[in-house]
Coordinates of C-alpha atoms in Angstrom, one line a residue:
Chain A
M1 CA -3.2 -26.1 66.6
T2 CA -1.8 -22.6 66.8
T3 CA -3.2 -19.9 69.0
P4 CA -4.3 -17.0 66.9
A5 CA -2.8 -14.4 69.1
I6 CA 0.5 -15.8 70.1
K7 CA 2.2 -15.5 66.7
F8 CA 5.4 -13.4 67.2
D9 CA 6.0 -11.4 64.1
L10 CA 9.0 -9.3 64.6
K11 CA 9.0 -7.9 61.0
A12 CA 5.4 -6.7 61.3
T13 CA 6.1 -5.3 64.7
L14 CA 9.0 -3.2 63.5
K15 CA 7.2 -2.1 60.3
N16 CA 4.3 -0.9 62.3
F17 CA 5.9 0.8 65.2
S18 CA 3.0 3.1 65.7
N19 CA 1.1 0.6 67.9
V20 CA 4.1 0.3 70.2
G21 CA 4.2 4.1 70.3
T22 CA 0.5 4.3 71.1
I23 CA 0.8 1.9 74.0
F24 CA 4.0 3.6 75.2
R25 CA 2.3 7.0 75.4
K26 CA -0.7 5.7 77.1
E27 CA 1.3 3.8 79.8
L28 CA 3.6 6.7 80.4
R29 CA 0.8 9.1 80.7
S30 CA -1.0 6.9 83.1
Y31 CA 2.2 6.8 85.3
F32 CA 2.2 10.6 85.4
N33 CA -1.6 10.9 85.7
S34 CA -1.4 8.9 88.9
P35 CA 0.8 9.4 91.9
V36 CA 3.0 6.5 90.8
A37 CA 5.6 8.5 88.8
Y38 CA 6.0 11.2 91.5
V39 CA 6.3 8.8 94.4
V40 CA 8.9 6.8 92.4
I41 CA 10.9 9.9 91.6
I42 CA 10.8 11.2 95.1
V43 CA 11.6 7.9 96.8
F44 CA 14.4 7.3 94.3
L45 CA 16.0 10.8 94.8
G46 CA 15.4 10.6 98.5
F47 CA 17.4 7.5 98.8
I48 CA 20.2 8.8 96.7
E49 CA 20.4 12.1 98.5
W50 CA 20.3 10.5 101.9
F51 CA 22.8 7.7 101.4
Y52 CA 25.0 9.2 98.7
A53 CA 24.9 12.9 98.4
S54 CA 25.1 13.5 102.2
D55 CA 28.5 11.8 102.2
M56 CA 29.6 13.0 98.9
F57 CA 31.8 15.8 100.2
K58 CA 33.1 13.8 103.2
V59 CA 34.5 11.2 100.8
N60 CA 36.3 14.0 99.1
L61 CA 37.0 12.1 95.9
A62 CA 35.9 13.2 92.4
T63 CA 34.1 10.0 91.7
M64 CA 30.5 8.8 91.5
R65 CA 31.3 5.2 92.2
D66 CA 29.3 5.2 95.5
M67 CA 26.2 6.2 93.7
F68 CA 26.6 3.5 91.1
T69 CA 26.8 0.8 93.8
L70 CA 23.8 2.2 95.6
V71 CA 21.4 2.8 92.7
P72 CA 21.1 -0.9 91.7
W73 CA 19.8 -1.7 95.2
I74 CA 17.2 1.0 95.0
F75 CA 16.2 -0.4 91.6
V76 CA 15.5 -3.8 93.3
F77 CA 12.8 -2.1 95.4
V78 CA 11.5 0.5 93.1
V79 CA 11.3 -1.3 89.8
P80 CA 8.9 -4.0 90.9
A81 CA 6.6 -1.3 92.3
I82 CA 6.6 0.3 88.8
T83 CA 6.2 -2.8 86.8
M84 CA 3.7 -4.7 88.9
R85 CA 0.6 -3.1 87.4
L86 CA 1.6 -3.3 83.7
I87 CA -0.2 -6.5 82.8
A88 CA -1.6 -7.7 86.2
E89 CA -3.9 -4.6 86.4
E90 CA -5.3 -5.2 82.9
R91 CA -6.0 -8.8 83.7
K92 CA -7.8 -7.9 86.9
A93 CA -9.9 -5.1 85.3
G94 CA -10.6 -7.2 82.3
T95 CA -9.3 -4.6 79.9
I96 CA -6.8 -7.2 78.7
E97 CA -9.7 -8.6 76.7
L98 CA -10.1 -5.4 74.8
L99 CA -6.4 -4.8 74.4
T100 CA -5.8 -8.3 73.0
T101 CA -8.7 -8.2 70.6
R102 CA -7.4 -5.1 68.9
P103 CA -5.5 -5.6 65.7
L104 CA -2.0 -5.8 67.2
N105 CA 0.5 -8.4 68.2
D106 CA 1.1 -9.4 71.8
A107 CA 4.8 -8.5 71.2
E108 CA 3.7 -4.9 70.4
I109 CA 1.8 -4.7 73.7
V110 CA 4.8 -6.0 75.7
L111 CA 7.2 -3.7 73.9
G112 CA 5.1 -0.6 74.5
K113 CA 4.6 -1.3 78.1
F114 CA 8.3 -2.2 78.6
L115 CA 9.4 1.0 77.0
A116 CA 7.1 3.1 79.1
A117 CA 8.3 1.7 82.4
W118 CA 11.9 1.9 81.3
A119 CA 11.5 5.5 80.3
L120 CA 10.1 6.3 83.7
I121 CA 13.2 4.9 85.4
C122 CA 15.5 6.8 83.0
I123 CA 13.5 10.0 83.7
S124 CA 14.0 9.5 87.5
L125 CA 17.7 9.1 86.9
L126 CA 17.9 12.4 85.2
P127 CA 18.1 14.7 88.3
T128 CA 21.1 12.7 89.6
L129 CA 23.1 14.4 86.7
V130 CA 23.2 17.4 89.1
H131 CA 25.8 15.5 91.1
Y132 CA 27.8 14.8 88.0
I133 CA 27.9 18.4 87.1
T134 CA 28.7 19.5 90.6
I135 CA 31.6 17.1 90.9
A136 CA 32.9 17.9 87.5
F137 CA 33.0 21.6 88.5
L138 CA 34.7 20.9 91.8
G139 CA 37.2 18.3 90.9
D140 CA 38.9 16.5 88.1
I141 CA 36.4 13.7 87.4
D142 CA 37.2 10.7 85.2
H143 CA 34.4 10.8 82.6
G144 CA 34.7 7.2 81.5
P145 CA 33.3 5.5 84.6
V146 CA 30.5 8.0 84.9
I147 CA 29.3 7.5 81.3
G148 CA 29.8 3.8 81.7
G149 CA 27.9 4.0 85.0
Y150 CA 24.9 5.7 83.6
L151 CA 24.9 3.4 80.6
G152 CA 25.2 0.4 82.9
L153 CA 22.3 1.7 85.1
M154 CA 20.1 2.1 82.0
L155 CA 20.9 -1.4 80.8
M156 CA 20.3 -2.8 84.3
A157 CA 17.0 -0.9 84.6
G158 CA 16.0 -2.4 81.2
V159 CA 16.7 -5.9 82.5
F160 CA 14.9 -5.3 85.7
V161 CA 11.9 -3.7 84.0
A162 CA 11.7 -6.8 81.7
V163 CA 11.9 -9.1 84.7
G164 CA 9.2 -7.1 86.4
L165 CA 7.0 -7.0 83.3
F166 CA 7.3 -10.8 83.1
A167 CA 6.3 -11.1 86.8
S168 CA 3.3 -8.9 86.1
S169 CA 2.2 -11.1 83.2
L170 CA 2.1 -14.1 85.4
T171 CA -0.8 -13.1 87.7
E172 CA -3.7 -10.8 88.0
N173 CA -2.7 -9.8 91.6
Q174 CA -0.3 -6.8 91.6
I175 CA 1.1 -7.7 95.1
V176 CA 2.0 -11.1 93.9
A177 CA 3.6 -9.6 90.8
M178 CA 5.6 -7.2 92.9
I179 CA 6.9 -10.0 95.2
I180 CA 7.8 -12.3 92.3
G181 CA 9.6 -9.4 90.6
L182 CA 11.4 -8.4 93.8
V183 CA 12.6 -11.9 94.4
L184 CA 13.9 -12.3 90.9
M185 CA 15.7 -9.0 90.9
F186 CA 17.2 -9.6 94.3
A187 CA 18.4 -13.0 93.1
L188 CA 20.0 -11.5 90.0
M189 CA 21.7 -8.9 92.2
I190 CA 23.3 -11.3 94.7
L191 CA 24.2 -14.2 92.4
D192 CA 27.8 -12.9 92.0
K193 CA 28.1 -12.5 95.8
I194 CA 27.2 -16.0 96.9
L195 CA 29.8 -17.8 94.8
I196 CA 31.3 -19.5 97.9
Y197 CA 28.0 -21.4 98.4
V198 CA 28.1 -22.7 94.9
P199 CA 30.0 -25.8 93.7
E200 CA 33.2 -24.6 92.2
F201 CA 32.6 -25.8 88.6
M202 CA 29.5 -23.6 88.5
N203 CA 31.2 -20.5 89.6
T204 CA 31.7 -18.9 86.2
I205 CA 28.2 -19.6 85.1
V206 CA 26.5 -18.3 88.2
E207 CA 28.8 -15.2 88.2
F208 CA 27.9 -14.7 84.5
I209 CA 24.2 -14.8 85.2
G210 CA 24.4 -12.3 88.0
V211 CA 23.5 -8.8 86.8
D212 CA 25.8 -6.9 89.2
F213 CA 28.9 -8.5 87.8
H214 CA 28.3 -7.1 84.4
F215 CA 27.1 -3.8 85.7
S216 CA 30.3 -3.3 87.7
N217 CA 32.3 -4.1 84.6
I218 CA 30.6 -1.4 82.6
A219 CA 30.6 1.0 85.6
R220 CA 34.4 0.8 85.6
G221 CA 34.2 2.4 82.2
V222 CA 35.0 -0.8 80.3
I223 CA 32.4 -1.5 77.7
D224 CA 32.9 -5.1 76.8
S225 CA 30.8 -6.9 74.2
R226 CA 30.2 -9.8 76.6
D227 CA 28.4 -7.5 79.0
I228 CA 26.3 -5.9 76.3
I229 CA 25.4 -9.3 75.0
Y230 CA 24.4 -10.4 78.5
F231 CA 22.1 -7.4 79.0
A232 CA 20.6 -7.7 75.6
S233 CA 20.0 -11.4 75.8
I234 CA 18.4 -11.4 79.3
L235 CA 16.3 -8.5 78.3
G236 CA 15.2 -10.1 75.1
F237 CA 14.5 -13.4 76.8
M238 CA 12.4 -11.8 79.5
L239 CA 10.3 -9.9 76.9
Y240 CA 9.9 -13.0 74.9
L241 CA 8.6 -14.9 78.0
S242 CA 6.3 -12.0 78.8
T243 CA 4.9 -12.2 75.2
L244 CA 4.2 -15.9 75.6
S245 CA 2.7 -15.4 79.0
L246 CA 0.4 -12.7 77.7
G247 CA -0.6 -14.9 74.8
R248 CA -1.7 -17.7 77.2
R249 CA -5.4 -17.4 77.4
K250 CA -6.5 -18.2 80.9
W251 CA -9.6 -20.2 80.4
Chain B
M1 CA -22.1 -14.3 54.8
A2 CA -20.6 -12.0 57.3
I3 CA -19.8 -14.6 60.0
A4 CA -19.6 -18.4 59.5
V5 CA -19.2 -20.4 62.7
R6 CA -18.2 -24.0 61.9
N7 CA -18.3 -26.9 64.4
L8 CA -17.0 -24.9 67.3
T9 CA -16.1 -26.8 70.4
K10 CA -14.3 -25.5 73.5
Y11 CA -13.2 -27.4 76.5
Y12 CA -12.1 -25.7 79.8
G13 CA -10.1 -28.5 81.2
Q14 CA -12.5 -31.5 81.2
E15 CA -15.6 -29.3 80.9
K16 CA -17.2 -28.8 77.6
A17 CA -18.3 -25.1 77.4
I18 CA -19.6 -25.3 73.8
D19 CA -20.3 -28.4 71.9
D20 CA -20.1 -28.4 68.1
I21 CA -21.8 -25.2 67.4
S22 CA -22.4 -24.1 63.8
F23 CA -24.3 -21.1 62.5
D24 CA -24.1 -18.3 59.9
V25 CA -24.9 -14.6 60.3
K26 CA -25.9 -12.7 57.2
T27 CA -24.5 -9.2 56.5
G28 CA -26.7 -6.6 58.2
E29 CA -28.4 -9.0 60.4
I30 CA -28.9 -8.3 64.2
L31 CA -28.6 -11.7 65.9
G32 CA -29.6 -12.2 69.5
F33 CA -27.7 -14.8 71.4
L34 CA -29.9 -16.1 74.1
G35 CA -29.3 -18.5 76.9
P36 CA -29.0 -19.0 80.6
N37 CA -25.7 -18.0 82.3
G38 CA -23.0 -20.4 81.6
A39 CA -24.6 -21.7 78.4
G40 CA -21.6 -20.7 76.3
K41 CA -22.6 -17.4 74.8
T42 CA -19.6 -15.5 76.1
T43 CA -17.2 -18.3 75.2
T44 CA -18.5 -18.3 71.6
M45 CA -18.1 -14.5 71.4
K46 CA -14.5 -14.7 72.8
I47 CA -13.6 -17.1 70.1
I48 CA -15.1 -15.0 67.3
T49 CA -13.2 -12.0 68.5
C50 CA -9.9 -14.0 68.6
Y51 CA -9.5 -13.6 72.4
M52 CA -9.0 -17.3 72.7
P53 CA -8.8 -20.2 70.4
P54 CA -11.4 -23.0 70.2
S55 CA -10.5 -26.6 71.0
S56 CA -11.7 -27.5 67.5
G57 CA -13.7 -25.9 64.7
T58 CA -13.2 -22.5 63.2
V59 CA -14.9 -19.2 62.5
D60 CA -14.8 -17.1 59.4
V61 CA -15.4 -13.4 59.7
E62 CA -15.9 -11.4 56.5
G63 CA -13.9 -14.0 54.7
Y64 CA -11.0 -14.1 57.2
D65 CA -10.3 -17.1 59.2
I66 CA -9.6 -16.6 63.0
F67 CA -6.5 -18.8 62.9
D68 CA -4.9 -17.6 59.7
H69 CA -5.8 -13.9 59.7
A70 CA -6.5 -13.1 63.3
L71 CA -5.4 -9.5 62.8
D72 CA -7.7 -9.0 59.8
V73 CA -10.6 -10.5 61.8
R74 CA -9.9 -8.1 64.7
R75 CA -9.8 -5.2 62.3
K76 CA -13.4 -6.1 61.1
I77 CA -14.8 -6.4 64.6
G78 CA -15.9 -4.0 67.2
Y79 CA -16.2 -5.7 70.6
L80 CA -17.9 -4.8 73.8
P81 CA -16.8 -7.5 76.3
E82 CA -19.0 -8.7 79.2
L83 CA -19.0 -6.3 82.1
N84 CA -17.6 -3.6 79.8
P85 CA -14.0 -3.3 81.1
L86 CA -12.6 0.3 80.9
Y87 CA -9.5 2.2 82.0
L88 CA -11.0 4.2 84.8
D89 CA -8.1 6.7 85.0
M90 CA -8.5 7.9 81.4
N91 CA -11.0 10.4 80.3
V92 CA -13.5 9.7 77.5
I93 CA -11.6 11.5 74.8
E94 CA -8.2 10.0 75.7
Y95 CA -9.7 6.6 75.7
L96 CA -11.5 6.9 72.4
D97 CA -8.3 8.3 70.9
Y98 CA -6.3 5.4 72.3
S99 CA -8.9 2.9 70.9
A100 CA -8.9 4.5 67.5
R101 CA -5.1 4.5 67.3
L102 CA -4.9 0.9 68.3
H103 CA -7.3 0.2 65.4
G104 CA -4.7 1.7 63.1
M105 CA -6.6 5.0 62.4
K106 CA -4.5 7.9 61.3
N107 CA -4.5 11.3 62.9
A108 CA -6.6 12.9 60.1
G109 CA -9.5 10.5 60.5
I110 CA -9.6 10.3 64.3
K111 CA -10.8 13.8 65.2
G112 CA -13.9 13.7 63.0
R113 CA -14.8 10.1 63.8
M114 CA -14.4 10.8 67.5
R115 CA -16.8 13.8 67.3
E116 CA -19.3 11.6 65.4
M117 CA -19.2 8.9 68.0
I118 CA -19.4 11.3 70.9
D119 CA -22.4 12.9 69.4
A120 CA -24.1 9.6 68.4
C121 CA -23.5 8.2 71.9
G122 CA -24.5 11.3 73.7
L123 CA -21.2 11.7 75.5
S124 CA -20.5 15.4 74.8
E125 CA -21.2 16.5 78.3
V126 CA -18.8 14.0 79.9
R127 CA -16.1 13.9 77.3
H128 CA -13.5 15.5 79.5
K129 CA -14.4 13.5 82.6
D130 CA -12.5 10.4 83.8
I131 CA -14.3 7.2 83.0
G132 CA -14.1 6.3 86.7
E133 CA -16.4 9.2 87.5
L134 CA -19.1 8.2 85.1
S135 CA -22.4 6.4 85.9
K136 CA -23.0 3.0 84.6
G137 CA -25.2 4.2 81.8
Y138 CA -22.5 6.5 80.5
R139 CA -19.8 3.9 80.8
Q140 CA -21.9 1.6 78.7
R141 CA -22.1 4.3 76.1
V142 CA -18.3 4.7 76.2
G143 CA -18.1 1.0 75.7
L144 CA -20.3 1.2 72.7
A145 CA -18.4 4.2 71.4
Q146 CA -15.0 2.4 71.6
A147 CA -16.5 -0.6 69.9
M148 CA -17.7 1.5 67.0
I149 CA -14.9 4.0 66.7
H150 CA -13.2 2.4 63.7
D151 CA -16.5 1.8 61.9
P152 CA -16.3 -2.0 62.0
D153 CA -18.4 -4.2 59.8
V154 CA -19.2 -6.5 62.6
L155 CA -20.3 -5.7 66.2
I156 CA -20.0 -8.2 69.0
L157 CA -21.8 -7.0 72.1
D158 CA -21.7 -9.3 75.2
E159 CA -24.7 -8.3 77.4
P160 CA -24.7 -4.7 76.5
T161 CA -27.5 -3.8 78.8
S162 CA -26.7 -5.8 81.9
G163 CA -26.7 -3.9 85.1
L164 CA -28.5 -0.9 83.7
D165 CA -31.8 0.6 85.0
P166 CA -34.9 0.3 82.7
N167 CA -34.5 3.8 81.3
Q168 CA -30.9 3.2 80.4
I169 CA -31.7 -0.1 78.9
V170 CA -34.1 1.5 76.5
E171 CA -31.5 4.2 75.6
I172 CA -28.8 1.7 75.0
R173 CA -31.1 -0.5 73.0
N174 CA -32.1 2.4 70.8
L175 CA -28.4 3.3 70.4
I176 CA -27.6 -0.2 69.3
K177 CA -30.4 -0.1 66.8
K178 CA -29.3 3.2 65.5
L179 CA -25.6 2.4 65.3
G180 CA -26.1 -1.2 64.2
R181 CA -27.9 -0.1 61.0
A182 CA -26.0 -1.6 58.0
K183 CA -23.8 -3.6 60.3
T184 CA -23.7 -7.2 61.3
V185 CA -24.4 -7.4 65.0
I186 CA -24.3 -10.3 67.5
L187 CA -25.5 -9.4 70.9
S188 CA -25.9 -11.7 73.8
T189 CA -28.4 -11.3 76.5
H190 CA -30.6 -13.1 78.9
I191 CA -33.3 -10.5 78.8
L192 CA -36.0 -11.8 76.4
S193 CA -37.8 -8.5 75.7
E194 CA -34.5 -7.2 74.5
V195 CA -34.3 -9.8 71.8
Q196 CA -37.9 -9.1 70.8
A197 CA -37.1 -5.4 70.7
T198 CA -33.9 -5.4 68.8
C199 CA -33.1 -8.6 67.0
D200 CA -33.9 -9.9 63.5
R201 CA -33.0 -13.4 64.5
V202 CA -32.5 -15.4 67.7
I203 CA -30.3 -18.3 68.5
I204 CA -31.1 -20.0 71.8
I205 CA -28.2 -21.8 73.3
N206 CA -28.2 -24.1 76.3
D207 CA -25.5 -26.3 77.7
G208 CA -23.2 -25.4 74.9
K209 CA -25.6 -26.5 72.2
I210 CA -27.9 -24.6 69.9
V211 CA -31.5 -25.5 70.8
A212 CA -33.4 -23.0 68.6
D213 CA -32.7 -20.8 65.7
G214 CA -35.1 -18.4 64.0
T215 CA -36.9 -15.1 64.0
P216 CA -38.7 -14.3 67.3
E217 CA -42.0 -14.8 65.6
Q218 CA -41.0 -18.2 64.2
L219 CA -39.9 -19.4 67.5
K220 CA -43.2 -18.4 69.1
Q221 CA -45.0 -20.1 66.3
D222 CA -43.1 -23.3 66.7
F223 CA -43.9 -23.5 70.3
R224 CA -47.6 -22.6 70.0
G225 CA -50.1 -25.1 71.3
T226 CA -48.9 -24.7 74.9
E227 CA -51.1 -21.7 75.5
T228 CA -52.8 -21.1 78.8
I229 CA -56.2 -19.5 79.5
S230 CA -56.9 -18.0 82.8
V231 CA -60.5 -18.4 83.9
E232 CA -62.3 -16.9 86.9
L233 CA -65.8 -18.0 87.6
K234 CA -68.5 -17.8 90.3
T235 CA -70.4 -20.9 91.3
K236 CA -72.7 -21.9 94.1
S237 CA -71.5 -25.4 94.3
A238 CA -70.0 -26.2 97.7
N239 CA -67.2 -28.5 96.5
V240 CA -65.4 -27.0 93.6
M241 CA -62.9 -29.7 93.3
T242 CA -65.4 -32.4 92.6
E243 CA -68.2 -30.5 90.9
V244 CA -66.4 -28.0 88.7
F245 CA -62.9 -29.1 88.3
P246 CA -63.6 -32.4 86.5
K247 CA -66.1 -30.7 84.1
L248 CA -63.5 -28.3 83.0
K249 CA -60.9 -31.0 82.6
D250 CA -63.1 -33.2 80.5
L251 CA -63.6 -30.7 77.8
S252 CA -62.1 -32.1 74.6
Q253 CA -59.8 -29.2 73.8
V254 CA -58.4 -28.9 77.3
E255 CA -55.2 -30.6 78.2
S256 CA -55.1 -30.0 81.9
V257 CA -56.4 -27.6 84.6
E258 CA -54.8 -26.1 87.6
Y259 CA -56.9 -24.7 90.5
R260 CA -55.5 -21.4 91.7
G261 CA -57.7 -20.6 94.7
Q262 CA -60.8 -18.6 95.5
E263 CA -61.9 -15.2 96.5
G264 CA -65.4 -15.4 98.1
D265 CA -67.5 -17.1 95.5
A266 CA -65.1 -16.7 92.7
H267 CA -62.7 -19.4 91.8
R268 CA -59.6 -19.2 89.6
F269 CA -58.3 -21.8 87.2
T270 CA -55.5 -21.9 84.7
V271 CA -56.4 -24.0 81.7
H272 CA -53.7 -25.5 79.5
T273 CA -55.0 -26.0 76.0
A274 CA -54.5 -29.0 73.8
K275 CA -52.0 -28.4 71.1
G276 CA -53.2 -26.0 68.4
S277 CA -56.7 -25.6 69.8
D278 CA -58.7 -22.8 71.4
P279 CA -61.2 -24.0 74.0
R280 CA -62.6 -20.7 74.9
E281 CA -65.9 -21.4 73.2
Q282 CA -66.2 -24.8 74.9
L283 CA -65.5 -23.2 78.2
F284 CA -68.1 -20.6 77.6
R285 CA -70.8 -23.1 76.7
Q286 CA -69.9 -25.3 79.6
A287 CA -70.2 -22.4 82.0
V288 CA -73.6 -21.4 80.6
S289 CA -75.0 -25.0 80.8
E290 CA -73.7 -25.4 84.3
G291 CA -74.9 -22.0 85.5
W292 CA -71.5 -20.7 86.4
V293 CA -70.9 -17.0 86.1
L294 CA -67.8 -16.3 84.0
L295 CA -66.0 -13.3 85.5
E296 CA -62.9 -13.5 83.4
M297 CA -61.4 -15.5 80.6
S298 CA -58.2 -14.4 79.0
R299 CA -55.7 -16.1 76.8
K300 CA -52.0 -15.6 77.3
S301 CA -50.2 -16.1 74.1
T302 CA -46.8 -17.8 74.2
S303 CA -44.1 -15.3 75.0
L304 CA -40.5 -15.9 74.0
E305 CA -40.0 -16.1 77.8
E306 CA -41.9 -19.4 77.8
V307 CA -40.1 -20.7 74.7
F308 CA -36.8 -20.0 76.4
H309 CA -37.9 -21.5 79.7
K310 CA -39.1 -24.7 77.9
L311 CA -35.9 -25.0 75.9
T312 CA -33.4 -24.4 78.6
T313 CA -35.0 -26.5 81.4
A314 CA -36.0 -29.5 79.4
D315 CA -32.7 -31.2 80.1
P316 CA -33.6 -34.0 82.6
A317 CA -30.2 -34.0 84.1
K318 CA -31.0 -30.6 85.6
P319 CA -33.5 -30.2 88.4

């Protein structure tokens, strides 16, 4: 017997994008109505200024590579804090019952929430463009890796937000959601760095699953379809899992 | 038929929450769903609103099946869940706007409808306040307003007055009556006076099964015959239990008598009548012939309360 709510209807979702937009606006507004958005932006920029910008002139190179190796690690800690509330909070407060009895698909709910959290991360990336402009004025910067770097960061943020959203859909406890999200993101980050501990025949697979491997490809300024496919498929898979997990009715 | 519930059964793991429930609700009817906690009221409502699927059976809302046309069913229904969950960080207007949009209302219609609901629910003073700052009574009104915002044909209200003070209960009850005009309403409660005050029809549910179905008057009628008469009388006899008690008990229209104690010379009894009879005349004549002084004799007609109590505690498995 099918569950009435689980049906994933991509066509209807795309046709009626206004539901996604409504949820997106509500979620984004609730980030900015609470301290969450501001804390995230301040922490994010604080880390970048402290670890990257303070050394920027010492390094004396017209490149932003150091920032692009730093930011993914900040993501690992910041993204779970942003995504933990997305579904867990609704489960805890019981508002999930209202949300899922409105005439909309679970996929629309997931998509709207995903886009809101993703947008928040992208917004907090915006101020770092200051460094790009500064360096471009001072030296002869290679634009390819910078554009690739930002694109890579956005894709990576998308994957992390999807992972965090999935973690949030698993539980009604935000702390648990945050820890699950953090562990998953951390694992994705270190997979391509622990290859020596992995049997040799699995090396390519493990490396391919690791998110940092694909990110560094893109951040070099090489946009390869394999990396794009990787990001798109992990992202889609995580959103799909979140939709299923949201559709599971607890009792 | 606005709602047709057919052979609904729901298991939570091994436990049967509701057991083969079937009933119909006519368009425009206000149906009270009555039962002790854990009887299956909330489960039934969650299934009707497509929050979760039943283990077997189905529900038809305004011609749409909950399995095949879940979205159409949801469009037809306004729902106030148990405990009235709300987003505490949104203000009233934001929340109503959000609810309206998720129900597919377009910009043009939302403003006017929102003003209507805010007026009807008496929310105009608090419309810019965060919901988290509102009192319980106001929150309940917000809950009703969001359930009604899209002008649904069917209203499902799960314990709409629980946790409110008596004045608020009356307010919310009147609000439901006012808003529920020309709508089909199912409301669950375990407050019996609420059903008497608001509902056209009552379904009493116990242990996942329907144990009674009818108008409040019908139910009272059906369970007549179990009335009690409270009697207070003065007597000079030294031993009430041997001299008065048996004489009351032996009256033909009396089923049984309980002794309730004494105050000075006055003794109190509760007399249970035999089914369908009124022994007040017999009692009076008995008192006269024995020389007792009748101080009080009053009949308590069956309240829905007693019907409910009888129906929901009859199960011998329960203490």
